[in-house]
mmCIF file of C-alpha atoms and ligand atoms in Angstrom:
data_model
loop_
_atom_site.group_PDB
_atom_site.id
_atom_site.type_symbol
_atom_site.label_atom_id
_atom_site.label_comp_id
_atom_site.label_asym_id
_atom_site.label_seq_id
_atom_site.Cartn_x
_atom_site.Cartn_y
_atom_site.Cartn_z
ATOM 1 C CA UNK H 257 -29.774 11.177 -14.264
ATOM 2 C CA UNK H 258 -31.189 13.226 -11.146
ATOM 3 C CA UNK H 259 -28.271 14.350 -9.045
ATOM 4 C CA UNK H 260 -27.847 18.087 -8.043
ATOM 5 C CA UNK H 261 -25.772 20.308 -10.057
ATOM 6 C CA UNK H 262 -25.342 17.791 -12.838
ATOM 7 C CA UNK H 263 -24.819 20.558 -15.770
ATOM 8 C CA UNK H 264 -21.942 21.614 -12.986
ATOM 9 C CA UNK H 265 -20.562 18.407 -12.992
ATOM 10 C CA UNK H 266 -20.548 17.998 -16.445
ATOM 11 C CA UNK H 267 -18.292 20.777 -17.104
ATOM 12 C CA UNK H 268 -16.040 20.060 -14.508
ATOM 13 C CA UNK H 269 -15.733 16.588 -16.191
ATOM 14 C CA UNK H 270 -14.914 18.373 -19.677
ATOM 15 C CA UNK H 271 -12.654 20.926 -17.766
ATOM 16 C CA UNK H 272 -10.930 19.231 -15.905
ATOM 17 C CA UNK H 273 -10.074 15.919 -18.737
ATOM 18 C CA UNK H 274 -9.207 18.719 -21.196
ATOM 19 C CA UNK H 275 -6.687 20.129 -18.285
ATOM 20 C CA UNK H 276 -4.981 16.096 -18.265
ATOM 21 C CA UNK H 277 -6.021 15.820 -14.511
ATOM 22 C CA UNK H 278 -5.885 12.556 -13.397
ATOM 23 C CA UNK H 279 -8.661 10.549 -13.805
ATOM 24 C CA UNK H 280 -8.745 8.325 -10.265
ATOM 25 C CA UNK H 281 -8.014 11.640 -8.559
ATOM 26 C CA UNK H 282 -11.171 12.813 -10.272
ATOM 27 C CA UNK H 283 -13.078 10.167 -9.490
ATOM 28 C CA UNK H 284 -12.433 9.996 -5.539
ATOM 29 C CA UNK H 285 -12.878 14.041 -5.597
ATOM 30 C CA UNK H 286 -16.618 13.574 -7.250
ATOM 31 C CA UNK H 287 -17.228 10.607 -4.788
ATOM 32 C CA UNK H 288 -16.116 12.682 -1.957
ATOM 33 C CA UNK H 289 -18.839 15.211 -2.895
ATOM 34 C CA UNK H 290 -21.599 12.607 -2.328
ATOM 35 C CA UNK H 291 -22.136 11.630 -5.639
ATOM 36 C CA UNK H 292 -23.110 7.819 -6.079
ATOM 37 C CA UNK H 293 -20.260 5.786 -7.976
ATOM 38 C CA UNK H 294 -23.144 4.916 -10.597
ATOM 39 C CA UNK H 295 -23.365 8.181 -11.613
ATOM 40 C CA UNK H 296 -19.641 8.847 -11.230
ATOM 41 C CA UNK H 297 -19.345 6.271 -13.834
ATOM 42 C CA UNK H 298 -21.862 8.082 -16.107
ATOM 43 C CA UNK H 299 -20.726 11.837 -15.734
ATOM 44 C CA UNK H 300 -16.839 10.008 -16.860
ATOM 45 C CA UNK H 301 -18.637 7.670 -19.802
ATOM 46 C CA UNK H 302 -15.032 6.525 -21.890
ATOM 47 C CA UNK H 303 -13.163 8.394 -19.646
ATOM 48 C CA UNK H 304 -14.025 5.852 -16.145
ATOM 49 C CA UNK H 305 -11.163 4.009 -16.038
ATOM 50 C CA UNK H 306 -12.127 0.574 -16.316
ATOM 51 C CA UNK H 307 -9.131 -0.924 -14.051
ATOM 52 C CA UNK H 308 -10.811 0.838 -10.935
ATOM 53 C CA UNK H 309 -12.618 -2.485 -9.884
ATOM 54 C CA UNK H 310 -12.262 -2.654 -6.546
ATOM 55 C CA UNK H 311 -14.607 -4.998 -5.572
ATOM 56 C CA UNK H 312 -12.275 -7.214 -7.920
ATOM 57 C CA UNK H 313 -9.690 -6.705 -5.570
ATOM 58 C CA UNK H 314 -10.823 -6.899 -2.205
ATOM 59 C CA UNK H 315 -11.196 -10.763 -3.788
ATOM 60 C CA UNK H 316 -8.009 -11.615 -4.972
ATOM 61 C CA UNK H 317 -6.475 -14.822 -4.482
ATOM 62 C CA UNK H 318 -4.826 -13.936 -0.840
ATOM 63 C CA UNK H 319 -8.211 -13.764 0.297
ATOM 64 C CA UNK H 320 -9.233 -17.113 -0.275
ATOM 65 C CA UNK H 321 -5.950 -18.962 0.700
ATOM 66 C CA UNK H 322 -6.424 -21.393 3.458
ATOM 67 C CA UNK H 323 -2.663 -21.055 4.455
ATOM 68 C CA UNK H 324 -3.026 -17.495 5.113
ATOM 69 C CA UNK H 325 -5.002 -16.352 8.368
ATOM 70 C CA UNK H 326 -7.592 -13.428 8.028
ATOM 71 C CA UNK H 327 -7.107 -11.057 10.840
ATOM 72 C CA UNK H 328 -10.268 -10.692 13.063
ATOM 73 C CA UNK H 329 -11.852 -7.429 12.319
ATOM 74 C CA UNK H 330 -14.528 -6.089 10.012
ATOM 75 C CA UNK H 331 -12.555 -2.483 9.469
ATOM 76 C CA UNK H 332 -9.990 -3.625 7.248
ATOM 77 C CA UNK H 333 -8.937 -6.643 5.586
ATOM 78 C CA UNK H 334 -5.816 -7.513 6.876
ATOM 79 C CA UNK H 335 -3.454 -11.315 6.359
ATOM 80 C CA UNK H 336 -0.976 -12.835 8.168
ATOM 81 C CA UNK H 337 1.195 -15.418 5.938
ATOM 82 C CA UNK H 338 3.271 -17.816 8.315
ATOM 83 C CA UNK H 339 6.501 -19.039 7.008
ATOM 84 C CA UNK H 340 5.831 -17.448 3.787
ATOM 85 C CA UNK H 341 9.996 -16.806 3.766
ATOM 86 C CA UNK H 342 12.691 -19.581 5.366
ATOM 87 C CA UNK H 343 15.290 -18.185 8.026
ATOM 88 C CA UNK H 344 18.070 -18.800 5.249
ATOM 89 C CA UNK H 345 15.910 -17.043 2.651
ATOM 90 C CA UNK H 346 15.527 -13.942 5.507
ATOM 91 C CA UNK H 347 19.442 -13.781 6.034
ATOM 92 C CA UNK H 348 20.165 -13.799 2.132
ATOM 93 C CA UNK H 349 18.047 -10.679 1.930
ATOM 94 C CA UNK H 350 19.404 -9.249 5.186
ATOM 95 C CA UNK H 351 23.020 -9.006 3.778
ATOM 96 C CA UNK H 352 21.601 -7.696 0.539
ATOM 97 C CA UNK H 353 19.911 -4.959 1.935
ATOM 98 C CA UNK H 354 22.789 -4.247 4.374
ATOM 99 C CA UNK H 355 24.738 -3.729 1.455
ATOM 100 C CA UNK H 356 22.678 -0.858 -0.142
ATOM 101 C CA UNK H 357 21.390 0.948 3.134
ATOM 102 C CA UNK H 358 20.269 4.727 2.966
ATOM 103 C CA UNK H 359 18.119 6.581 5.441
ATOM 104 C CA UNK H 360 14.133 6.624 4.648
ATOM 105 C CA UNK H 361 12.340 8.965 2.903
ATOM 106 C CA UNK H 362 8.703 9.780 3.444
ATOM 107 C CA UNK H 363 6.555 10.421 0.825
ATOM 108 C CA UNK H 364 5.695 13.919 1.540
ATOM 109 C CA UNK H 365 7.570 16.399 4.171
ATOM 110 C CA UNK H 366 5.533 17.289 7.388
ATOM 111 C CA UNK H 367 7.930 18.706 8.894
ATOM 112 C CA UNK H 368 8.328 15.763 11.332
ATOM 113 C CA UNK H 369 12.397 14.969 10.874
ATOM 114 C CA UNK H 370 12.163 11.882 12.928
ATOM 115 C CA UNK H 371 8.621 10.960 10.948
ATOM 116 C CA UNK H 372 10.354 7.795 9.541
ATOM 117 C CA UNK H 373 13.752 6.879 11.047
ATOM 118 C CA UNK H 374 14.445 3.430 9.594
ATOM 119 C CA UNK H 375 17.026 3.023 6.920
ATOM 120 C CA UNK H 376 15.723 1.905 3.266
ATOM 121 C CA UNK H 377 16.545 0.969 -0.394
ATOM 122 C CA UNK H 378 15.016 -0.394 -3.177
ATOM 123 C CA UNK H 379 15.628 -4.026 -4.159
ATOM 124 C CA UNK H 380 14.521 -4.507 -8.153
ATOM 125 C CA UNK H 381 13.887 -7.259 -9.429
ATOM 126 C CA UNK H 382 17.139 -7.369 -11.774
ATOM 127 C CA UNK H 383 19.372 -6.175 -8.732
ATOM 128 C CA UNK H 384 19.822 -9.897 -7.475
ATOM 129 C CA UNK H 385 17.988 -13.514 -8.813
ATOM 130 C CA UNK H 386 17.083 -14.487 -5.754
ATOM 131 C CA UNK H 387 14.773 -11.134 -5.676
ATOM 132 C CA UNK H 388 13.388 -12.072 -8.853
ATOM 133 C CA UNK H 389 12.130 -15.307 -7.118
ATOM 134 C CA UNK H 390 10.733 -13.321 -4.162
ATOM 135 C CA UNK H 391 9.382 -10.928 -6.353
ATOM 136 C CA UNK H 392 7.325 -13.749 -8.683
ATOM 137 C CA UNK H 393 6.504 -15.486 -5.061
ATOM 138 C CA UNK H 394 4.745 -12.537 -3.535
ATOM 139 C CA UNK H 395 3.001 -11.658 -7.039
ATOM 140 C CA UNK H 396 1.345 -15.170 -6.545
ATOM 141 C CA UNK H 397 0.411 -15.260 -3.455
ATOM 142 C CA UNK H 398 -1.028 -12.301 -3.948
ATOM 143 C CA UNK H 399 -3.060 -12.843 -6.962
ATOM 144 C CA UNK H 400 -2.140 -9.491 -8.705
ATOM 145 C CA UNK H 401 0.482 -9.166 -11.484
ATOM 146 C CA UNK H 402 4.140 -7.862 -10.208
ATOM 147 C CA UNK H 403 4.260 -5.493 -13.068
ATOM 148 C CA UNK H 404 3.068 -1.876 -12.204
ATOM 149 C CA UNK H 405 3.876 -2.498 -8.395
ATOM 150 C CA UNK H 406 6.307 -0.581 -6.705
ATOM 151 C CA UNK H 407 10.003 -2.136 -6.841
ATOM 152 C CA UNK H 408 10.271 -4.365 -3.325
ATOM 153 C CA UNK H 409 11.659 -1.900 -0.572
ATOM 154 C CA UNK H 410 14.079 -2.872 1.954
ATOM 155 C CA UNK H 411 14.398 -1.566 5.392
ATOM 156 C CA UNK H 412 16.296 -1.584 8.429
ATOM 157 C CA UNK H 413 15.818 -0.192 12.114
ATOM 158 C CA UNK H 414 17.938 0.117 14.706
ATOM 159 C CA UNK H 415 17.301 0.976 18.607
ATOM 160 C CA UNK H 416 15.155 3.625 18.508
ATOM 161 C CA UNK H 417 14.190 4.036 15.297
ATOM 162 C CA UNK H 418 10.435 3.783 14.328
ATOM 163 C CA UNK H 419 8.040 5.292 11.390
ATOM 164 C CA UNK H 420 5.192 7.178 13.005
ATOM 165 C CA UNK H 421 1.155 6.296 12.988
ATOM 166 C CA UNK H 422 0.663 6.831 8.608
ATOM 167 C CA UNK H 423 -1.159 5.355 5.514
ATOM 168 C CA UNK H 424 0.217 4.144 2.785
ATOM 169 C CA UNK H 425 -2.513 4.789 0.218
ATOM 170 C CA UNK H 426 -1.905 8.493 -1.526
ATOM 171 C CA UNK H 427 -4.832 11.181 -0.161
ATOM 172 C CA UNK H 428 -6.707 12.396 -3.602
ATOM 173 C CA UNK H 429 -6.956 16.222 -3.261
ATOM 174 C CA UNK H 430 -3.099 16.556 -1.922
ATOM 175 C CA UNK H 431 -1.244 18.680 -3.665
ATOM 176 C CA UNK H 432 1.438 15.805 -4.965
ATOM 177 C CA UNK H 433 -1.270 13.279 -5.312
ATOM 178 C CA UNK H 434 -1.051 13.563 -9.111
ATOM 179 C CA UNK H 435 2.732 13.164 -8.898
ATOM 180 C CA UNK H 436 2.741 9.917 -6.771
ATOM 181 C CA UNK H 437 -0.166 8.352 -8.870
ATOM 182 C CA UNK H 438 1.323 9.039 -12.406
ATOM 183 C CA UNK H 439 1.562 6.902 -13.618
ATOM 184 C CA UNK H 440 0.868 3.415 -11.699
ATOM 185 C CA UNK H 441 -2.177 4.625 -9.815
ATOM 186 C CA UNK H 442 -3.130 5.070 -6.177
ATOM 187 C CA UNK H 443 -1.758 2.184 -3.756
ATOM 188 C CA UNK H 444 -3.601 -1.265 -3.438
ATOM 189 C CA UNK H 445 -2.407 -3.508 -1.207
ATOM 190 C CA UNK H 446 0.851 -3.685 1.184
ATOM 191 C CA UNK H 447 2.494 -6.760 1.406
ATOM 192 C CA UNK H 448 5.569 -6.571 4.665
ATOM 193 C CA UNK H 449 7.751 -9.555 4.853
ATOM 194 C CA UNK H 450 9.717 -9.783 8.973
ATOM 195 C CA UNK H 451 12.936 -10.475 8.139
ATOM 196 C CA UNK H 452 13.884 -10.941 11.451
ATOM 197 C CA UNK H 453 12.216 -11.751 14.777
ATOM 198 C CA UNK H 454 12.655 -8.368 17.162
ATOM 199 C CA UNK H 455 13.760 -9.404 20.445
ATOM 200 C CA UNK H 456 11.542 -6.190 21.585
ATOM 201 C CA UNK H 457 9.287 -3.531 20.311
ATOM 202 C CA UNK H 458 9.196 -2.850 16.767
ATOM 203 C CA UNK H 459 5.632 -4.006 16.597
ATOM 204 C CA UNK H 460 3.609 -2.894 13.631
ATOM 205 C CA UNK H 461 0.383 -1.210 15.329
ATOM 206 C CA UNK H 462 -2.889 -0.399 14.069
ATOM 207 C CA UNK H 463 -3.740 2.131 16.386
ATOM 208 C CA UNK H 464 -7.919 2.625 15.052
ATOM 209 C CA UNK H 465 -8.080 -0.947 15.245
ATOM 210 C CA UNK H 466 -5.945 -1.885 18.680
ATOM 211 C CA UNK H 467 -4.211 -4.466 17.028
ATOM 212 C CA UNK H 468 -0.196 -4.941 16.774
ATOM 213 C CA UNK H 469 1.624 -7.531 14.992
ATOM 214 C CA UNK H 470 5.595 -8.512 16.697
ATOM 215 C CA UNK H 471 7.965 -9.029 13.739
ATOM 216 C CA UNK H 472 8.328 -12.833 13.561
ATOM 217 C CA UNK H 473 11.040 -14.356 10.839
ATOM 218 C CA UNK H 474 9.806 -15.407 7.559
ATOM 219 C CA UNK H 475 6.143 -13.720 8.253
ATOM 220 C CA UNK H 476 4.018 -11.527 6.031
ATOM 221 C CA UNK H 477 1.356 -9.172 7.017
ATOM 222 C CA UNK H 478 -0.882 -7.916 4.367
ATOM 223 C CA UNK H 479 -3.493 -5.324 3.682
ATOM 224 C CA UNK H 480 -5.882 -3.888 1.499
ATOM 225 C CA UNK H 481 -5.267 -0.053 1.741
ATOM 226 C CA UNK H 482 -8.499 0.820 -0.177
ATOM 227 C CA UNK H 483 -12.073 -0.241 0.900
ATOM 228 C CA UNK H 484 -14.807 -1.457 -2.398
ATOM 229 C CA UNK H 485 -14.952 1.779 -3.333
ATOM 230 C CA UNK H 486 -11.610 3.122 -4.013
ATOM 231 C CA UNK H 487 -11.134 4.969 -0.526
ATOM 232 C CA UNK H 488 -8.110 4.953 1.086
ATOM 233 C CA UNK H 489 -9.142 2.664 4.366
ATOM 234 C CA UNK H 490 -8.541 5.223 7.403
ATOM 235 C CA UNK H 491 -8.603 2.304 9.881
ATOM 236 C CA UNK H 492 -5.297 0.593 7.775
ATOM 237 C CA UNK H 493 -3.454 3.603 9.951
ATOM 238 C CA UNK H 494 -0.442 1.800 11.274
ATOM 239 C CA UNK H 495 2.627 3.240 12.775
ATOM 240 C CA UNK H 496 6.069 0.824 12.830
ATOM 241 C CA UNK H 497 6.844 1.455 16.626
ATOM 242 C CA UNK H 498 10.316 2.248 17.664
ATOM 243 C CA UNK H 499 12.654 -1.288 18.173
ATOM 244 C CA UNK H 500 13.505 -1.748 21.805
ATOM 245 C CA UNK H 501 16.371 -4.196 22.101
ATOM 246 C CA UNK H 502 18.305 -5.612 18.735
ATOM 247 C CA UNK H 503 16.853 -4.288 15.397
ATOM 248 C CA UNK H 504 14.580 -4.609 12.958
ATOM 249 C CA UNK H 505 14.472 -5.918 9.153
ATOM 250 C CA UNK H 506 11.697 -5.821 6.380
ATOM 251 C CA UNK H 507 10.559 -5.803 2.867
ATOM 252 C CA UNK H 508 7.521 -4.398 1.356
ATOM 253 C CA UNK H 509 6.358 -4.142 -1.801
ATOM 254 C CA UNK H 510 3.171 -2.058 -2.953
ATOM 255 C CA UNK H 511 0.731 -3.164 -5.835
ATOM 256 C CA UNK H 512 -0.884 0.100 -8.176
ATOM 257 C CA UNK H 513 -4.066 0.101 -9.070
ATOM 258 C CA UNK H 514 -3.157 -0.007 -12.992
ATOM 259 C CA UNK H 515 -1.843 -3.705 -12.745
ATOM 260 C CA UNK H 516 -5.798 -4.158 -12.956
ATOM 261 C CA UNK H 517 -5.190 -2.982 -16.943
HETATM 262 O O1 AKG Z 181 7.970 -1.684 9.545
HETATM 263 C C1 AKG Z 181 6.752 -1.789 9.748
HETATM 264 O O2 AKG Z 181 6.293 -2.468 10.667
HETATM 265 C C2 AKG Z 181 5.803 -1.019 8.864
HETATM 266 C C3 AKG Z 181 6.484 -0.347 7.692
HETATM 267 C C4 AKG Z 181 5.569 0.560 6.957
HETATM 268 O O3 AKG Z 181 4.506 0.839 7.403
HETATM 269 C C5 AKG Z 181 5.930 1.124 5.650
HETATM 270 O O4 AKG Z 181 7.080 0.981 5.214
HETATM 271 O O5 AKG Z 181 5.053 1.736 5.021
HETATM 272 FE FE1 FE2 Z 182 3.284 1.813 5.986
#
């Protein structure tokens, strides 16, 4: 082992297990600080959480289906699934989520009021069969297990009504990081069903990357939040812009990095 300050990093290790910190958030910290993941690994011994293979999934099976097209850019790995829901399929879910509509929340305050606009609520899986089904179908396509992945989350937005430029992976070293994470891990991948086609605006825009997807019935658009090693993927920045003329209707669902376990 010949890394700087490696006696120093050994008792921060100690310390900071002994304290119950979370181990990912641990991990990214000592990362962030230059130190190579190899080492990482070694300072942690036992403690490295084996499920943080995220080589594993930058692979999964969404990234090998011929059905699904790969977005063109070398930032970010980012999928669009045609037809992956049918129009009838897209209404069903439509009248269930108009049914249990409450405004959005974001994740943390920043004092923005009009941050995230849209309307949400959760849809579990036991809340209605046919989310069950949707729930098993995006598991698959996706390649990851459904359990440990956020509930799916329904949303609405009407004229006006966007969620500003934000990513959806948790930032290690935030104060409520250890909150969000505990205990199904950091955020993998997003996967954003269109329930309906926008007649204008409500684009989903990924500003660092100058790309924007229109909402298109039935469609999916997918992306890996984190890059190989566990970083939240700055360029997967994205910002739901405000819906012009009609509204606006999706689900999402996020995976957890401990469905890897
Ligand atoms: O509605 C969109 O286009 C994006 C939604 C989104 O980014 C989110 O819910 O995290
Ligand atoms: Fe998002």
């Amino acid at each position: 082992m010949s890394i700087e300050n490696y006696e120093e990093w050994v008792q921060w290790c100690k310390v900071n297990l002994q304290r119950g910190c979370c181990v990912e958030e641990m991990v990214q910290l000592i990362c962030k600080e230059g130190v190579p993941l190899n080492y990482v690994k070694e300072l942690l011994g036992d403690d490295y959480p084996d499920h943080l293979d995220f080589n594993l999934l930058a692979t999964v099976a969404i990234t090998r289906n011929p059905k699904v097209k790969k977005i063109d850019t070398d930032k970010a790995q980012i999928f669009w699934v045609p037809h992956f829901m049918i129009p009838s399929e897209c209404e069903q879910v439509i009248s269930i989520i108009d049914s249990k509509l409450r405004p959005s929340e974001v994740t943390a305050s920043n004092g923005d009021d009009l941050f995230r606009t849209s309307s949400t609520c959760y849809l579990e899986e036991q809340s209605h069969p046919f989310i069950n089904v949707l729930d098993m179908r995006i598991a698959q396509t996706m390649g990851l297990p459904s359990f440990n992945s956020e509930p799916i989350q329904g949303q609405k937005y009407d004229i006006g009504q966007e969620f500003k430029a934000h990513t959806d992976f948790f930032n290690a070293g935030e104060p409520d990081y250890g909150r969000y994470t505990t205990p199904l891990g950091q955020r993998t991948w997003s996967f954003m069903v269109y329930l309906n086609t926008t007649p204008k605006g409500g684009e989903t825009f990924f500003e660092k990357l100058d790309m924007e997807f229109s909402p298109q019935q039935g469609c999916a658009l997918v992306w890996n939040n984190l890059n190989t090693l566990g970083f939240g993927n700055s360029s997967t920045l994205h910002h739901a812009k405000p819906v012009l003329e009609g509204c606006k209707y999706v689900i999402t669902k996020w995976f957890r990095t401990r469905s890897f376990e």
